[in-house]
Coordinates of C-alpha atoms in Angstrom, one line a residue:
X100 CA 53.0 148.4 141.2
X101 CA 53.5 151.2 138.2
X102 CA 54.9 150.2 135.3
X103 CA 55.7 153.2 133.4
X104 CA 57.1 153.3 129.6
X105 CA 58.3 156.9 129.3
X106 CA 59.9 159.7 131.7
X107 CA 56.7 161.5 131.3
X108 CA 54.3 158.5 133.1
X109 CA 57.3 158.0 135.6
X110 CA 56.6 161.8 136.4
X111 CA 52.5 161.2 136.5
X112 CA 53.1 158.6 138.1
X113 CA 55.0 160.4 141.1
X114 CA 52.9 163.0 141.1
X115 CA 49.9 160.9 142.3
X116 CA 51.2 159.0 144.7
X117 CA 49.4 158.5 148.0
X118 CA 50.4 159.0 151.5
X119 CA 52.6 156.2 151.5
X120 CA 54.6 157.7 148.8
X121 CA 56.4 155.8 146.4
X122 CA 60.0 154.2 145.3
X123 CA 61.5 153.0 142.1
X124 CA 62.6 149.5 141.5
X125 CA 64.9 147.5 139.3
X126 CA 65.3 144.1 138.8
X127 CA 64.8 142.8 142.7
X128 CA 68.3 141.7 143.5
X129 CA 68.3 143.8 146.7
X130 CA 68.8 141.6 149.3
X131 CA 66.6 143.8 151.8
X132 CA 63.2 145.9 152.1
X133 CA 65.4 148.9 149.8
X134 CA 62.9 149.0 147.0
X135 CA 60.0 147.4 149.2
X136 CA 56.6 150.4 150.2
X137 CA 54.5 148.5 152.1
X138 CA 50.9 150.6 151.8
X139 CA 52.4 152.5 149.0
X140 CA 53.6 152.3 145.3
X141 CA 56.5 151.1 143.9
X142 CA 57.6 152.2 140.2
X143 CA 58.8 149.1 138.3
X144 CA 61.8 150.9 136.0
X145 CA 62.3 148.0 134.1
X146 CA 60.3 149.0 131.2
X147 CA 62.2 152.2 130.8
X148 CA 64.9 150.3 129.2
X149 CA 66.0 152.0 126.3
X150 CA 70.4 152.4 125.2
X151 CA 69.8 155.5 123.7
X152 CA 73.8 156.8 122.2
X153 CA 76.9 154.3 122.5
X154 CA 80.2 157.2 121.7
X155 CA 83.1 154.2 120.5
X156 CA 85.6 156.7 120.6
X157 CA 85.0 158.3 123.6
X158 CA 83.7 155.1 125.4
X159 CA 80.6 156.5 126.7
X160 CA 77.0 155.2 126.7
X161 CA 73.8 156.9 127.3
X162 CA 71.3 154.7 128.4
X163 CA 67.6 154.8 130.5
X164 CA 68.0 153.7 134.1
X165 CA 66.2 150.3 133.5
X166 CA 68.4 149.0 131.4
X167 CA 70.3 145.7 132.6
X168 CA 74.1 145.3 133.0
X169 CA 73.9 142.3 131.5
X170 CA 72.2 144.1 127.9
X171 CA 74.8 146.4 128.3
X172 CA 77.7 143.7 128.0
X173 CA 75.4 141.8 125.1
X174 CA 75.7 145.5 122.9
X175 CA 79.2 146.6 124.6
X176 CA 81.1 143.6 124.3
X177 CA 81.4 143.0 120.6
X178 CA 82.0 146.7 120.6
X179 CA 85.0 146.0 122.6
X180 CA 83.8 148.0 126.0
X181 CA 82.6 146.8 129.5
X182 CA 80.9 147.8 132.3
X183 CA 83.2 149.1 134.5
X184 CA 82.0 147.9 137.8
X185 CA 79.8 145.2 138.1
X186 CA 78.7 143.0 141.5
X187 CA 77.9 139.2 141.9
X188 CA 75.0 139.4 139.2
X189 CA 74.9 141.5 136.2
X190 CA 70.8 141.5 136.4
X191 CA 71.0 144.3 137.9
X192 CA 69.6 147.8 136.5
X193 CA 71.8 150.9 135.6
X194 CA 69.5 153.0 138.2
X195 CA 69.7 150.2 140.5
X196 CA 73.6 150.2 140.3
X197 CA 73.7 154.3 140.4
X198 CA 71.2 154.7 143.7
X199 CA 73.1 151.4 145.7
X200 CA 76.3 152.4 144.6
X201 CA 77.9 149.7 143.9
X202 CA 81.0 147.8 144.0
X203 CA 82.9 144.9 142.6
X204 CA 86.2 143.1 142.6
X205 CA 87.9 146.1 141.1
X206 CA 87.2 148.8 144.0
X207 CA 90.5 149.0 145.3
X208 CA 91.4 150.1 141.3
X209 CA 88.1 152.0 140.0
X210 CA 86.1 152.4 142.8
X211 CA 82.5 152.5 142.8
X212 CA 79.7 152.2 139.9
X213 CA 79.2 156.1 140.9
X214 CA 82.9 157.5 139.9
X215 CA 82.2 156.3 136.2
X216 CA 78.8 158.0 135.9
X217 CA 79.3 160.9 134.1
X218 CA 75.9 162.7 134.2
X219 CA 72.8 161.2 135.1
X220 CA 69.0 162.9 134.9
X221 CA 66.7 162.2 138.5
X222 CA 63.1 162.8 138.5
X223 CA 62.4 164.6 141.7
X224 CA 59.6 165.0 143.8
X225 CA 57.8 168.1 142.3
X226 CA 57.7 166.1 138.7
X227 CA 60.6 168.3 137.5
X228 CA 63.5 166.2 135.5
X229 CA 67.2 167.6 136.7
X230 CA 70.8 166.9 135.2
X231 CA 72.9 165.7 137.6
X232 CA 76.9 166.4 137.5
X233 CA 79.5 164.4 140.0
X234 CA 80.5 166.9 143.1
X235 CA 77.3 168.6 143.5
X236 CA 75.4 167.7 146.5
X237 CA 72.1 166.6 144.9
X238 CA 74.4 164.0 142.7
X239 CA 76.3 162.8 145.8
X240 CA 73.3 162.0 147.5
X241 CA 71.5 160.3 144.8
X242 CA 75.1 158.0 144.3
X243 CA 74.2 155.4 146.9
X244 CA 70.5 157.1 148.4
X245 CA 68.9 154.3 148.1
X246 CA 66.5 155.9 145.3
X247 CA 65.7 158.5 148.2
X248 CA 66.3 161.4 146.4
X249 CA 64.2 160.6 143.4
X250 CA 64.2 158.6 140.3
X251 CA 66.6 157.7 137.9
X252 CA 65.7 158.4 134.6
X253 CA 69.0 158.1 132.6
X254 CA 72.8 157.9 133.3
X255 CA 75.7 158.6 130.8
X256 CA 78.3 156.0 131.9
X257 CA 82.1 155.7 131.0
X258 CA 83.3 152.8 130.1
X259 CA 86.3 150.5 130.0
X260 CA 88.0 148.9 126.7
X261 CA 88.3 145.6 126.5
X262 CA 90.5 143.3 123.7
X263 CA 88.5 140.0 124.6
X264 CA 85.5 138.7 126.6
X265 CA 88.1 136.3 128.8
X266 CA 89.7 136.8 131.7
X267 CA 93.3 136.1 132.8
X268 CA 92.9 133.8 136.1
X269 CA 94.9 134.0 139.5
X270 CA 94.2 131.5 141.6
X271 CA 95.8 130.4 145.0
X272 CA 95.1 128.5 148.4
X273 CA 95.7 131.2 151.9
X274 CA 96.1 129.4 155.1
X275 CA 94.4 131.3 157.2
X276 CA 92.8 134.9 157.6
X277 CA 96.6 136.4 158.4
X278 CA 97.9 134.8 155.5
X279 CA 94.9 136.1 153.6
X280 CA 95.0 139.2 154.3
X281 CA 99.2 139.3 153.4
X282 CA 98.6 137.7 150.2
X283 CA 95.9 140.4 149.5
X284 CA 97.9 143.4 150.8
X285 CA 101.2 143.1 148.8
X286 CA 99.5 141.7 145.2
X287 CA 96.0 143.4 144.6
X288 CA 97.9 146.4 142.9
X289 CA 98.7 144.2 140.2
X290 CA 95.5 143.1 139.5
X291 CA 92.1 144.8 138.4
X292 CA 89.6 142.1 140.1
X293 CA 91.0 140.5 143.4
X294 CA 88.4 138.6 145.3
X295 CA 88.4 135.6 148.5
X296 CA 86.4 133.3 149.4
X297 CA 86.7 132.6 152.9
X298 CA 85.5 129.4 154.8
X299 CA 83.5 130.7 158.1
X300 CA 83.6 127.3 159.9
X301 CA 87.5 126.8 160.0
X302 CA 88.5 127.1 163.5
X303 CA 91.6 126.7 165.2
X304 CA 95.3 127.2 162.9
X305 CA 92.9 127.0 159.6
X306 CA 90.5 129.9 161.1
X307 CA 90.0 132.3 158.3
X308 CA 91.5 130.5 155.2
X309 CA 90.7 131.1 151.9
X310 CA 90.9 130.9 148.3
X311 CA 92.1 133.4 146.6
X312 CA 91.7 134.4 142.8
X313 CA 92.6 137.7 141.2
X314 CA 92.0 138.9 137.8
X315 CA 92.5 140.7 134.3
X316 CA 91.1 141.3 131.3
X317 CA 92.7 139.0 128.9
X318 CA 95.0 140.7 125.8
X319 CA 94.0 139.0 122.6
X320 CA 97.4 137.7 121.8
X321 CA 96.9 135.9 125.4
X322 CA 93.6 133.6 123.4
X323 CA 94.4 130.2 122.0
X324 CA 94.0 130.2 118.1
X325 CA 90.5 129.1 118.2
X326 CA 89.2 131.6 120.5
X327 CA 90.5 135.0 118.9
X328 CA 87.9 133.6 115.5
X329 CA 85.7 135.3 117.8
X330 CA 88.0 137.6 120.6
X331 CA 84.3 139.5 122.0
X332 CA 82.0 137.1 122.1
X333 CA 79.5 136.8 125.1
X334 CA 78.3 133.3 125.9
X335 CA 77.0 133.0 129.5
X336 CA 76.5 129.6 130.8
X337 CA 73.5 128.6 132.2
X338 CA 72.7 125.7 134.4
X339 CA 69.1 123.9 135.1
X340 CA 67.5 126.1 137.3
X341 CA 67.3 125.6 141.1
X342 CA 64.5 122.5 142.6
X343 CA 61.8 124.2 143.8
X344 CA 61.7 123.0 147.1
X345 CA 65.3 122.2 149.2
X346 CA 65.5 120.4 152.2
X347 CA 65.9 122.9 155.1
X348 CA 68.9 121.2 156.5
X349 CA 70.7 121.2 153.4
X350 CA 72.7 124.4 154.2
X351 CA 73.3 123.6 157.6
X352 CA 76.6 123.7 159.3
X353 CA 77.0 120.0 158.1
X354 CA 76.5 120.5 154.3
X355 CA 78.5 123.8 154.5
X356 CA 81.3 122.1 156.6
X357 CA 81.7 119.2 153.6
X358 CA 81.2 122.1 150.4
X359 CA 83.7 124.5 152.1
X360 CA 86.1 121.2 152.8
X361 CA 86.1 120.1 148.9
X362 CA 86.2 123.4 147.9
X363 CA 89.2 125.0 149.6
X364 CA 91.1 120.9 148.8
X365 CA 90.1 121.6 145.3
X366 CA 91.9 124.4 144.7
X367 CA 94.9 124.8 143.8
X368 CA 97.9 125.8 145.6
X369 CA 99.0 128.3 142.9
X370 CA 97.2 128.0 139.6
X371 CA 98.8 131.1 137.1
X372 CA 97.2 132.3 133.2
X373 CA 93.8 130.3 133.1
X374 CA 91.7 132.0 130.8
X375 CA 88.0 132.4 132.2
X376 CA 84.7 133.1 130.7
X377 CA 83.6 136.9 132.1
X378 CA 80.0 135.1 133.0
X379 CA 82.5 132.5 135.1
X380 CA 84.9 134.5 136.9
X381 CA 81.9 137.9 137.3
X382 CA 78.7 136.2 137.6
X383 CA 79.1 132.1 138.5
X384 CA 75.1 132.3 140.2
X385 CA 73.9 133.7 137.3
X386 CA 74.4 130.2 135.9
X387 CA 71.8 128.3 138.0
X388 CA 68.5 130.5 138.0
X389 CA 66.7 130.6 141.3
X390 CA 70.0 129.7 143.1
X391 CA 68.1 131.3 145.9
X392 CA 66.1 128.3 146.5
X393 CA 69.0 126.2 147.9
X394 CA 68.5 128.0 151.8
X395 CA 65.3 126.5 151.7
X396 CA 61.8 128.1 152.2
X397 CA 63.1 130.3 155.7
X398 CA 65.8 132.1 152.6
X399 CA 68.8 133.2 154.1
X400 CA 70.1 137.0 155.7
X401 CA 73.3 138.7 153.7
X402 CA 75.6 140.9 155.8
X403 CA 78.3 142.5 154.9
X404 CA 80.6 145.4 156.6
X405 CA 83.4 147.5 156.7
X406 CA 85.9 147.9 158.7
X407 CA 89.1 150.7 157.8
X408 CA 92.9 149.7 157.5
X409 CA 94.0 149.2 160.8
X410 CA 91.1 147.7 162.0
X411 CA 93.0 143.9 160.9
X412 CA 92.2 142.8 164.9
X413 CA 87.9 144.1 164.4
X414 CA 88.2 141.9 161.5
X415 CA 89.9 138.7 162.9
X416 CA 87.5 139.0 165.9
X417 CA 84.8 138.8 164.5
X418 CA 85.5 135.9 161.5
X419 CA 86.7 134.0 164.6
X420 CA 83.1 134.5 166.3
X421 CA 81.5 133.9 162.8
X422 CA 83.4 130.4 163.5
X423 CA 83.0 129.7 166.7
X424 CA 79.3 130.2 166.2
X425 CA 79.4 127.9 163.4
X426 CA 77.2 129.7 160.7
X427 CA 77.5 127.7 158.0
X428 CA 77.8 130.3 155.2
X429 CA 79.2 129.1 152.2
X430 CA 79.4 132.4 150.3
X431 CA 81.5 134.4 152.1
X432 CA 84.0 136.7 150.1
X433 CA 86.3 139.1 151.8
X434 CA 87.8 142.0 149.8
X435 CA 90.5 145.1 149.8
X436 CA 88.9 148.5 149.5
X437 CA 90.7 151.5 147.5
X438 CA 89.9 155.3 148.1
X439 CA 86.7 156.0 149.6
X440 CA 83.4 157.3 147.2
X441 CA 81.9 160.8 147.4
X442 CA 78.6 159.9 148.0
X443 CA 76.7 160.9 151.4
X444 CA 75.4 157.1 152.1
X445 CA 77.8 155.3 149.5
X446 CA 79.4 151.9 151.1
X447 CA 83.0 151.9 150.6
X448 CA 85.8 153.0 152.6
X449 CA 89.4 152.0 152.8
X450 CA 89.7 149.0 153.9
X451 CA 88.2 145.9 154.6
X452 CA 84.7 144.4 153.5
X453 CA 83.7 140.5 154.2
X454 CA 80.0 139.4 153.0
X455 CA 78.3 136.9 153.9
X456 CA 75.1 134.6 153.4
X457 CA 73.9 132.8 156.6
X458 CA 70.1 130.7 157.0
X459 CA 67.6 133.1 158.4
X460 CA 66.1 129.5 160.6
X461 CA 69.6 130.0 162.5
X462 CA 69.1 130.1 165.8
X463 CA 69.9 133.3 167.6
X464 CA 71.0 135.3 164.3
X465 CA 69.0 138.1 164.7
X466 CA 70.9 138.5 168.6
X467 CA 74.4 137.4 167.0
X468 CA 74.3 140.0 164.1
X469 CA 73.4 142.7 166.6
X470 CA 76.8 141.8 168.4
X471 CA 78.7 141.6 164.9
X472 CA 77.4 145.2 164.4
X473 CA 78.5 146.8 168.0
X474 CA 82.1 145.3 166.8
X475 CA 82.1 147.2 163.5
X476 CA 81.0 150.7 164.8
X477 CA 83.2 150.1 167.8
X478 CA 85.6 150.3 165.2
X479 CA 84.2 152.8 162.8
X480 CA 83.1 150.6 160.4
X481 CA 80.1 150.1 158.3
X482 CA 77.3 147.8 157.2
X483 CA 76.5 147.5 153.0
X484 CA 72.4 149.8 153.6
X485 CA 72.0 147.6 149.9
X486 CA 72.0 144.2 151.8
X487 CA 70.6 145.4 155.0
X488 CA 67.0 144.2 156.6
X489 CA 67.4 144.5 160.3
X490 CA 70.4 147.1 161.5
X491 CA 68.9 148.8 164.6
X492 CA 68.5 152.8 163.4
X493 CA 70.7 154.3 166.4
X494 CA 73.5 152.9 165.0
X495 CA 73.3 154.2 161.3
X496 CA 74.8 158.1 162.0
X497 CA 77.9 156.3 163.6
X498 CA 78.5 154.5 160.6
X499 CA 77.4 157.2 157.7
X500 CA 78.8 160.6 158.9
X501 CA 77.0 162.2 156.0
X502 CA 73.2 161.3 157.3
X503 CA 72.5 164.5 159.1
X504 CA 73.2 166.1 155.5
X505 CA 71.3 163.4 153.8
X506 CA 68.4 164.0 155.8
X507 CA 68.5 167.7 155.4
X508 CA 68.4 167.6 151.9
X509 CA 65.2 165.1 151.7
X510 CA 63.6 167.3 154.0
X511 CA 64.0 170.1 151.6
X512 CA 63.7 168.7 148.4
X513 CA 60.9 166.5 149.2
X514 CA 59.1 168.1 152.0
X515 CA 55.8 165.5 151.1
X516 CA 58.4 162.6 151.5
X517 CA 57.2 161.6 148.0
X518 CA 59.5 159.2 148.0
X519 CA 59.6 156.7 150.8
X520 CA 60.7 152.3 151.2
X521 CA 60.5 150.0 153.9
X522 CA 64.2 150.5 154.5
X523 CA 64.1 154.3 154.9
X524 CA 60.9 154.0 157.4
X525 CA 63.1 151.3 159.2
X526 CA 65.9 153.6 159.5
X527 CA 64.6 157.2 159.7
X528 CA 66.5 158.1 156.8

């Protein structure tokens, strides 16, 4: 592990890596071997972590690739600008965000992290620093390459204004996946952030349903008297932390069965304008550090895929194997994708994406998940390379049309193969 605290160490530091080369890391929320180098080095970024210019008029920031989303919304917020796109957890670095691409509750409106990056520099394999424009090849492939094409260094990011740190809240009950995916097709237009959670272990009439909540930033003459004394400010809540040790069974398709039960009765039916804390409706696991430990020591795999409009049947098929199988995931969130991203290996396509979190101690998953992804390239779809561990590598060109070009330009830029993880060894990339 290298630690380095300016560009130029970053740079010494990639020119004397070993045979096993190296890769840059974040903050470790990568769910698979991504910014893993077994035998080699691994750059920790997170030290490079400077907000170098904020531009308030033209709501722009400059800022070093190791710098958190969640900093960012402590120094933009009161500003009156936010992120605009931000996953599950805002501990995630700017790099991080930039090489996995990634995407919210707002794709089918903004897209991916990578559309809002207006420049960023990338340390390549020869220890020469490049500026990076969107729509040229080296910038497409970095946008989602897995930190394959080099390192990050900085990103100028573009911003979206915001007149309060609330949210205004959508929230209704769907009966089943068809009634889901209705809901989701005739509303999302009218809402930035649309997002379901699904339960997995539903079978029969209830296979597939959900609750749904959609989302906007909150006006400030939307705030109750009290809260516009202070319209910006950024109060996460935090939760005790996680036990350090959690039954195994806990999670199984017993506990799951009774959470997703009280959780879908909870909801309401049709709950209209309740204002939201952004930590609530964005980030609710950031509340309980080490929320990891509830799957127990065995930890649990994500998946998550793809599949295009069109493809409605692919995607009832396999939630209704999901449930027939019983794998008790209880965070499972299906969403609308907009207009596909320029970038060679970036995720998204038009359509639709379900993740999901299921026990690794399930028996069989390794054989089941195989199946799951036969179904989504039968289909044309896709698996999410930023939650991956264990896709077989004959199956990645099918998904990502733009690998024979992504592999071309490694080979040329970094002949060496300087720059090397667990994932791209696993998948020949």
């Amino acid at each position: 592990m290298i630690r380095p605290r300016t560009y130029e160490e970053a740079a010494a530091a990639v020119l004397a890596c070993g045979d096993r080369g190296s890769i840059a890391r974040g903050l470790g929320r990568a769910y698979g071997d991504a910014a893993q180098n077994a035998g080699g080095s691994v750059l920790d970024m997170t030290a490079l972590s400077r907000i170098r210019a904020i531009d308030t008029d033209a709501g722009l920031v400059v800022c070093d690739a190791g710098v958190s989303l969640h900093h960012l919304m402590e120094v933009l917020l009161p500003l009156g600008w936010f992120v605009p796109v931000t996953p599950g957890t805002r501990y995630v670095t700017v790099g991080g965000a930039v090489g996995a691409d990634i995407h919210g509750k707002n794709h089918h409106v903004s897209g991916s992290f990578a559309r809002h990056v207006v420049a960023l520099d990338l340390l390549t394999a020869d220890g020469q620093v490049h500026t990076l424009t969107p729509g040229t090849p080296l910038f497409d492939a970095t946008t989602g390459g897995m930190g394959l094409t080099g390192v990050i260094l900085s990103v100028t990011l573009r911003l979206l204004p915001v007149e309060t740190s609330l949210m205004y809240v959508v929230t209704e009950r769907a009966a089943d996946l068809d009634d889901l995916m209705a809901r989701l097709t005739a509303t999302d237009h009218r809402h930035r952030y649309s997002v379901a959670w699904i339960d997995l272990l539903a079978r029969g009439a209830a296979t597939g349903r959900a609750v749904l909540t959609r989302g906007d930033h909150a006006p400030y003459e939307a705030l109750p008297r009290r809260a516009r004394r202070a319209p910006l400010g950024f109060r996460p809540v935090r939760l005790p932390a996680a036990p350090a040790y959690v039954p195994e069974g806990l999670l199984g398709r017993t506990g799951v069965g009774l959470f997703n039960e009280l959780w879908y009765r909870k909801a309401p039916r049709r709950s209209t304008g309740r204002l939201q804390r952004l930590s609530s409706f964005f980030h609710p696991l950031d509340g309980v550090p080490q929320w990891n430990r509830v799957y127990g020591r065995s930890g649990f795999v994500q998946y998550q895929f793809v599949v295009g409009h069109g493809q409605e049947e692919t995607l009832r098929r396999v939630v209704r194997r999901i449930a027939i199988r019983g794998c008790p995931s209880f965070l499972a969130v299906l969403k609308r994708f907009g207009e596909a991203d320029p970038g060679w290996l970036s995720f998204p396509v038009p359509g639709w994406t379900l993740a999901l979190d299921i026990p690794a101690s399930l028996s069989g998953l390794g054989a089941f998940l195989d199946e799951l992804d036969e179904e989504v390239v039968a289909a044309g779809g896709r698996v999410y390379l930023a939650k991956d561990s264990r896709l077989r590598p004959e199956l990645l060109a099918a998904m990502y049309p733009r690998l024979t070009d992504f592999r071309e330009l490694r080979a040329t830029l970094d002949p060496r193969s300087v720059f090397v993880s667990d994932l791209s060894r696993r998948l020949g990339l």
